[in-house]
């Protein structure tokens, strides 16, 4: 089982980007999916999470600008990022917790990072 992220890029302030992350492999369910980010010289921080029922949670600085969603049928999570600011510049990582497969339970998986750069 792997997570594959895509959708990063460079935009000007005020622009939008949409990140996607798909879990590949034979999967029964994923309890929680989310996005983290890490800016240069800073620790990785949680941006947003969404559980199987669609309950979401966001870091304060992105509330009202970012929207997380997921498709449980194909185990994909999305992050729609609007009104982007230079301080949103970071490498964004997708994350999945409690992944149930026919063979085993994975406590946690990370996708590869995707760069988001917002210029002023």
Short mmCIF file of N, CA and C in Angstrom, two decimals:
data_model
loop_
_atom_site.label_atom_id
_atom_site.label_comp_id
_atom_site.label_asym_id
_atom_site.label_seq_id
_atom_site.Cartn_x
_atom_site.Cartn_y
_atom_site.Cartn_z
N UNK A 1 0.85 -1.19 0.00
CA UNK A 1 0.00 0.00 0.00
C UNK A 1 0.88 1.23 0.00
N UNK A 2 0.56 2.16 -0.88
CA UNK A 2 1.31 3.41 -0.98
C UNK A 2 0.37 4.58 -1.15
N UNK A 3 0.87 5.76 -0.77
CA UNK A 3 0.15 7.00 -1.01
C UNK A 3 0.90 7.77 -2.08
N UNK A 4 0.17 8.26 -3.06
CA UNK A 4 0.77 9.02 -4.16
C UNK A 4 0.09 10.37 -4.24
N UNK A 5 0.88 11.42 -4.00
CA UNK A 5 0.35 12.78 -4.02
C UNK A 5 0.67 13.48 -5.33
N UNK A 6 -0.17 14.42 -5.70
CA UNK A 6 0.05 15.22 -6.90
C UNK A 6 -0.68 16.55 -6.76
N UNK A 7 -0.34 17.49 -7.67
CA UNK A 7 -1.09 18.73 -7.72
C UNK A 7 -0.37 19.97 -7.23
N UNK A 8 0.84 19.84 -6.75
CA UNK A 8 1.57 21.01 -6.30
C UNK A 8 1.97 21.89 -7.47
N UNK A 9 2.53 23.04 -7.16
CA UNK A 9 2.97 23.95 -8.21
C UNK A 9 3.26 25.33 -7.66
N UNK A 10 3.40 26.28 -8.56
CA UNK A 10 3.69 27.66 -8.19
C UNK A 10 2.55 28.56 -8.64
N UNK A 11 2.12 29.41 -7.73
CA UNK A 11 1.04 30.36 -8.04
C UNK A 11 1.36 31.70 -7.39
N UNK A 12 0.67 32.71 -7.85
CA UNK A 12 0.78 34.01 -7.19
C UNK A 12 -0.19 34.08 -6.03
N UNK A 13 0.09 34.99 -5.12
CA UNK A 13 -0.79 35.18 -3.97
C UNK A 13 -2.21 35.44 -4.45
N UNK A 14 -3.15 34.81 -3.76
CA UNK A 14 -4.54 34.92 -4.15
C UNK A 14 -5.01 33.82 -5.07
N UNK A 15 -4.08 33.05 -5.58
CA UNK A 15 -4.41 31.97 -6.49
C UNK A 15 -4.88 30.72 -5.77
N UNK A 16 -5.13 29.67 -6.56
CA UNK A 16 -5.64 28.41 -6.03
C UNK A 16 -4.85 27.23 -6.58
N UNK A 17 -4.82 26.20 -5.78
CA UNK A 17 -4.25 24.91 -6.18
C UNK A 17 -5.10 23.81 -5.56
N UNK A 18 -5.09 22.65 -6.20
CA UNK A 18 -5.80 21.49 -5.68
C UNK A 18 -4.84 20.32 -5.61
N UNK A 19 -4.65 19.80 -4.41
CA UNK A 19 -3.80 18.65 -4.20
C UNK A 19 -4.65 17.38 -4.15
N UNK A 20 -4.08 16.30 -4.65
CA UNK A 20 -4.74 15.01 -4.60
C UNK A 20 -3.77 13.97 -4.05
N UNK A 21 -4.32 12.97 -3.39
CA UNK A 21 -3.49 11.89 -2.88
C UNK A 21 -4.31 10.61 -2.90
N UNK A 22 -3.80 9.61 -3.60
CA UNK A 22 -4.50 8.34 -3.73
C UNK A 22 -3.73 7.23 -3.06
N UNK A 23 -4.46 6.38 -2.38
CA UNK A 23 -3.87 5.19 -1.77
C UNK A 23 -4.04 4.03 -2.72
N UNK A 24 -2.93 3.41 -3.07
CA UNK A 24 -2.98 2.28 -4.00
C UNK A 24 -2.91 0.97 -3.23
N UNK A 25 -3.36 -0.10 -3.87
CA UNK A 25 -3.34 -1.40 -3.22
C UNK A 25 -4.74 -1.84 -2.83
N UNK A 26 -4.82 -3.06 -2.30
CA UNK A 26 -6.09 -3.60 -1.86
C UNK A 26 -6.40 -3.10 -0.46
N UNK A 27 -7.37 -2.22 -0.36
CA UNK A 27 -7.67 -1.54 0.91
C UNK A 27 -9.14 -1.71 1.26
N UNK A 28 -9.38 -2.10 2.51
CA UNK A 28 -10.75 -2.17 2.98
C UNK A 28 -11.25 -0.79 3.40
N UNK A 29 -10.44 -0.11 4.19
CA UNK A 29 -10.87 1.19 4.69
C UNK A 29 -9.67 1.96 5.23
N UNK A 30 -9.84 3.26 5.31
CA UNK A 30 -8.86 4.16 5.92
C UNK A 30 -9.60 5.05 6.89
N UNK A 31 -9.18 5.01 8.16
CA UNK A 31 -9.91 5.75 9.18
C UNK A 31 -9.77 7.26 9.00
N UNK A 32 -8.55 7.73 8.89
CA UNK A 32 -8.31 9.17 8.86
C UNK A 32 -7.32 9.50 7.74
N UNK A 33 -7.61 10.54 6.99
CA UNK A 33 -6.70 11.04 5.96
C UNK A 33 -6.46 12.53 6.19
N UNK A 34 -5.29 12.97 5.82
CA UNK A 34 -4.99 14.36 6.08
C UNK A 34 -3.82 14.89 5.29
N UNK A 35 -3.57 16.16 5.48
CA UNK A 35 -2.46 16.85 4.84
C UNK A 35 -1.63 17.57 5.90
N UNK A 36 -0.33 17.44 5.76
CA UNK A 36 0.63 18.17 6.58
C UNK A 36 1.47 19.02 5.64
N UNK A 37 2.19 19.96 6.21
CA UNK A 37 3.12 20.75 5.41
C UNK A 37 4.36 21.09 6.22
N UNK A 38 5.44 21.30 5.50
CA UNK A 38 6.70 21.67 6.15
C UNK A 38 7.39 22.74 5.32
N UNK A 39 7.53 23.91 5.93
CA UNK A 39 8.22 25.01 5.30
C UNK A 39 9.70 24.94 5.65
N UNK A 40 10.56 25.54 4.86
CA UNK A 40 12.00 25.51 5.14
C UNK A 40 12.31 26.04 6.53
N UNK A 41 13.09 25.28 7.28
CA UNK A 41 13.48 25.70 8.60
C UNK A 41 12.43 25.56 9.67
N UNK A 42 11.29 24.96 9.32
CA UNK A 42 10.21 24.82 10.29
C UNK A 42 9.82 23.35 10.44
N UNK A 43 9.14 23.06 11.51
CA UNK A 43 8.68 21.70 11.74
C UNK A 43 7.45 21.40 10.88
N UNK A 44 7.24 20.13 10.62
CA UNK A 44 6.06 19.72 9.89
C UNK A 44 4.82 20.01 10.74
N UNK A 45 3.79 20.56 10.12
CA UNK A 45 2.57 20.87 10.85
C UNK A 45 1.36 20.29 10.15
N UNK A 46 0.38 19.96 10.97
CA UNK A 46 -0.88 19.44 10.45
C UNK A 46 -1.68 20.57 9.82
N UNK A 47 -2.19 20.34 8.61
CA UNK A 47 -2.99 21.34 7.93
C UNK A 47 -4.48 21.03 8.05
N UNK A 48 -4.85 19.81 7.71
CA UNK A 48 -6.26 19.44 7.73
C UNK A 48 -6.40 17.92 7.79
N UNK A 49 -7.50 17.46 8.39
CA UNK A 49 -7.80 16.04 8.43
C UNK A 49 -9.28 15.82 8.11
N UNK A 50 -9.57 14.60 7.69
CA UNK A 50 -10.96 14.21 7.43
C UNK A 50 -11.11 12.73 7.73
N UNK A 51 -12.15 12.37 8.47
CA UNK A 51 -12.36 10.96 8.77
C UNK A 51 -13.32 10.34 7.74
N UNK A 52 -13.63 9.07 7.94
CA UNK A 52 -14.45 8.37 6.96
C UNK A 52 -15.85 8.95 6.84
N UNK A 53 -16.31 9.54 7.90
CA UNK A 53 -17.66 10.11 7.89
C UNK A 53 -17.69 11.51 7.30
N UNK A 54 -16.52 12.06 7.02
CA UNK A 54 -16.46 13.38 6.43
C UNK A 54 -16.27 14.51 7.42
N UNK A 55 -16.04 14.18 8.66
CA UNK A 55 -15.77 15.21 9.66
C UNK A 55 -14.38 15.78 9.43
N UNK A 56 -14.30 17.09 9.37
CA UNK A 56 -13.03 17.75 9.03
C UNK A 56 -12.50 18.59 10.18
N UNK A 57 -11.21 18.85 10.11
CA UNK A 57 -10.56 19.71 11.08
C UNK A 57 -9.43 20.44 10.37
N UNK A 58 -9.22 21.70 10.75
CA UNK A 58 -8.23 22.53 10.06
C UNK A 58 -7.37 23.29 11.06
N UNK A 59 -6.13 23.53 10.65
CA UNK A 59 -5.31 24.46 11.41
C UNK A 59 -5.92 25.85 11.21
N UNK A 60 -5.80 26.70 12.23
CA UNK A 60 -6.48 27.99 12.21
C UNK A 60 -6.12 28.87 11.02
N UNK A 61 -4.86 28.82 10.61
CA UNK A 61 -4.41 29.73 9.56
C UNK A 61 -4.99 29.43 8.18
N UNK A 62 -5.60 28.27 7.99
CA UNK A 62 -6.16 27.93 6.67
C UNK A 62 -7.68 27.85 6.69
N UNK A 63 -8.30 28.02 7.84
CA UNK A 63 -9.75 27.95 7.91
C UNK A 63 -10.38 29.01 7.02
N UNK A 64 -11.36 28.59 6.24
CA UNK A 64 -12.03 29.50 5.34
C UNK A 64 -11.35 29.63 3.99
N UNK A 65 -10.14 29.11 3.87
CA UNK A 65 -9.42 29.18 2.60
C UNK A 65 -9.17 27.80 1.98
N UNK A 66 -8.94 26.82 2.82
CA UNK A 66 -8.67 25.46 2.34
C UNK A 66 -9.87 24.58 2.63
N UNK A 67 -10.06 23.58 1.79
CA UNK A 67 -11.13 22.60 2.00
C UNK A 67 -10.60 21.21 1.70
N UNK A 68 -10.75 20.32 2.70
CA UNK A 68 -10.32 18.94 2.52
C UNK A 68 -11.55 18.09 2.23
N UNK A 69 -11.39 17.12 1.34
CA UNK A 69 -12.47 16.20 1.02
C UNK A 69 -11.85 14.84 0.70
N UNK A 70 -12.68 13.83 0.63
CA UNK A 70 -12.17 12.50 0.31
C UNK A 70 -13.22 11.69 -0.42
N UNK A 71 -12.72 10.71 -1.14
CA UNK A 71 -13.57 9.75 -1.83
C UNK A 71 -13.24 8.38 -1.25
N UNK A 72 -14.14 7.84 -0.46
CA UNK A 72 -13.87 6.57 0.20
C UNK A 72 -13.87 5.40 -0.79
N UNK A 73 -14.55 5.55 -1.90
CA UNK A 73 -14.61 4.46 -2.88
C UNK A 73 -13.26 4.18 -3.51
N UNK A 74 -12.47 5.24 -3.74
CA UNK A 74 -11.15 5.02 -4.34
C UNK A 74 -10.03 5.52 -3.43
N UNK A 75 -10.35 5.73 -2.15
CA UNK A 75 -9.32 6.05 -1.15
C UNK A 75 -8.43 7.22 -1.58
N UNK A 76 -9.09 8.30 -1.94
CA UNK A 76 -8.40 9.50 -2.37
C UNK A 76 -8.79 10.67 -1.48
N UNK A 77 -7.82 11.49 -1.16
CA UNK A 77 -8.07 12.70 -0.38
C UNK A 77 -7.62 13.90 -1.19
N UNK A 78 -8.36 15.00 -1.07
CA UNK A 78 -8.09 16.21 -1.82
C UNK A 78 -7.90 17.38 -0.86
N UNK A 79 -7.15 18.37 -1.31
CA UNK A 79 -7.04 19.61 -0.56
C UNK A 79 -7.18 20.75 -1.56
N UNK A 80 -8.31 21.42 -1.52
CA UNK A 80 -8.53 22.60 -2.35
C UNK A 80 -8.02 23.81 -1.59
N UNK A 81 -7.06 24.50 -2.17
CA UNK A 81 -6.43 25.62 -1.50
C UNK A 81 -6.74 26.89 -2.29
N UNK A 82 -7.48 27.79 -1.66
CA UNK A 82 -7.86 29.06 -2.28
C UNK A 82 -7.24 30.22 -1.52
N UNK A 83 -7.23 31.37 -2.14
CA UNK A 83 -6.68 32.59 -1.51
C UNK A 83 -5.31 32.30 -0.91
N UNK A 84 -4.47 31.68 -1.68
CA UNK A 84 -3.15 31.28 -1.18
C UNK A 84 -2.31 32.49 -0.84
N UNK A 85 -1.50 32.31 0.20
CA UNK A 85 -0.62 33.36 0.69
C UNK A 85 0.83 32.87 0.63
N UNK A 86 1.78 33.79 0.57
CA UNK A 86 3.18 33.36 0.56
C UNK A 86 3.54 32.46 1.74
N UNK A 87 2.91 32.67 2.86
CA UNK A 87 3.21 31.85 4.03
C UNK A 87 2.66 30.43 3.93
N UNK A 88 1.90 30.14 2.88
CA UNK A 88 1.46 28.78 2.62
C UNK A 88 2.53 27.97 1.88
N UNK A 89 3.58 28.63 1.47
CA UNK A 89 4.66 27.95 0.76
C UNK A 89 5.28 26.88 1.63
N UNK A 90 5.32 25.66 1.12
CA UNK A 90 5.83 24.52 1.89
C UNK A 90 5.78 23.28 1.01
N UNK A 91 6.38 22.22 1.51
CA UNK A 91 6.18 20.89 0.94
C UNK A 91 4.98 20.29 1.66
N UNK A 92 4.01 19.86 0.90
CA UNK A 92 2.78 19.29 1.46
C UNK A 92 2.83 17.76 1.37
N UNK A 93 2.48 17.11 2.48
CA UNK A 93 2.51 15.65 2.56
C UNK A 93 1.11 15.13 2.90
N UNK A 94 0.69 14.09 2.20
CA UNK A 94 -0.55 13.45 2.60
C UNK A 94 -0.25 12.34 3.60
N UNK A 95 -1.25 12.07 4.40
CA UNK A 95 -1.10 11.12 5.50
C UNK A 95 -2.37 10.30 5.62
N UNK A 96 -2.21 9.04 5.97
CA UNK A 96 -3.37 8.18 6.21
C UNK A 96 -3.11 7.38 7.47
N UNK A 97 -4.13 7.22 8.29
CA UNK A 97 -4.01 6.47 9.53
C UNK A 97 -5.02 5.34 9.57
N UNK A 98 -4.59 4.23 10.17
CA UNK A 98 -5.45 3.07 10.38
C UNK A 98 -5.98 2.57 9.05
N UNK A 99 -5.05 2.01 8.26
CA UNK A 99 -5.38 1.50 6.93
C UNK A 99 -5.58 -0.01 7.02
N UNK A 100 -6.78 -0.46 6.73
CA UNK A 100 -7.10 -1.88 6.81
C UNK A 100 -7.00 -2.53 5.44
N UNK A 101 -6.20 -3.58 5.34
CA UNK A 101 -6.05 -4.33 4.09
C UNK A 101 -6.32 -5.80 4.37
N UNK A 102 -6.43 -6.64 3.34
CA UNK A 102 -6.65 -8.07 3.58
C UNK A 102 -5.52 -8.72 4.37
N UNK A 103 -4.31 -8.17 4.25
CA UNK A 103 -3.14 -8.80 4.86
C UNK A 103 -2.82 -8.27 6.25
N UNK A 104 -3.03 -7.01 6.47
CA UNK A 104 -2.62 -6.40 7.73
C UNK A 104 -3.25 -5.05 7.92
N UNK A 105 -3.02 -4.50 9.13
CA UNK A 105 -3.44 -3.14 9.44
C UNK A 105 -2.20 -2.25 9.46
N UNK A 106 -2.22 -1.19 8.68
CA UNK A 106 -1.12 -0.23 8.70
C UNK A 106 -1.50 0.90 9.67
N UNK A 107 -0.70 1.16 10.67
CA UNK A 107 -1.02 2.25 11.58
C UNK A 107 -1.01 3.62 10.90
N UNK A 108 -0.02 3.82 10.03
CA UNK A 108 0.12 5.13 9.40
C UNK A 108 0.96 5.01 8.13
N UNK A 109 0.61 5.80 7.13
CA UNK A 109 1.39 5.89 5.90
C UNK A 109 1.53 7.35 5.50
N UNK A 110 2.65 7.63 4.83
CA UNK A 110 2.90 8.98 4.32
C UNK A 110 3.10 8.92 2.82
N UNK A 111 2.62 9.92 2.13
CA UNK A 111 2.91 10.08 0.72
C UNK A 111 4.18 10.89 0.55
N UNK A 112 4.66 10.93 -0.68
CA UNK A 112 5.82 11.77 -0.95
C UNK A 112 5.37 13.22 -0.94
N UNK A 113 6.21 14.11 -0.69
CA UNK A 113 5.84 15.52 -0.62
C UNK A 113 5.62 16.12 -2.00
N UNK A 114 4.79 17.15 -2.01
CA UNK A 114 4.59 17.91 -3.24
C UNK A 114 4.76 19.39 -2.90
N UNK A 115 5.56 20.07 -3.69
CA UNK A 115 5.93 21.46 -3.39
C UNK A 115 4.82 22.42 -3.80
N UNK A 116 4.49 23.31 -2.89
CA UNK A 116 3.57 24.42 -3.17
C UNK A 116 4.33 25.71 -2.92
N UNK A 117 4.41 26.56 -3.92
CA UNK A 117 5.13 27.83 -3.82
C UNK A 117 4.18 28.96 -4.18
N UNK A 118 4.04 29.90 -3.26
CA UNK A 118 3.15 31.05 -3.48
C UNK A 118 4.00 32.31 -3.46
N UNK A 119 3.98 33.03 -4.57
CA UNK A 119 4.77 34.26 -4.68
C UNK A 119 3.90 35.49 -4.43
N UNK A 120 4.54 36.51 -3.90
CA UNK A 120 3.79 37.74 -3.57
C UNK A 120 3.75 38.68 -4.75
#
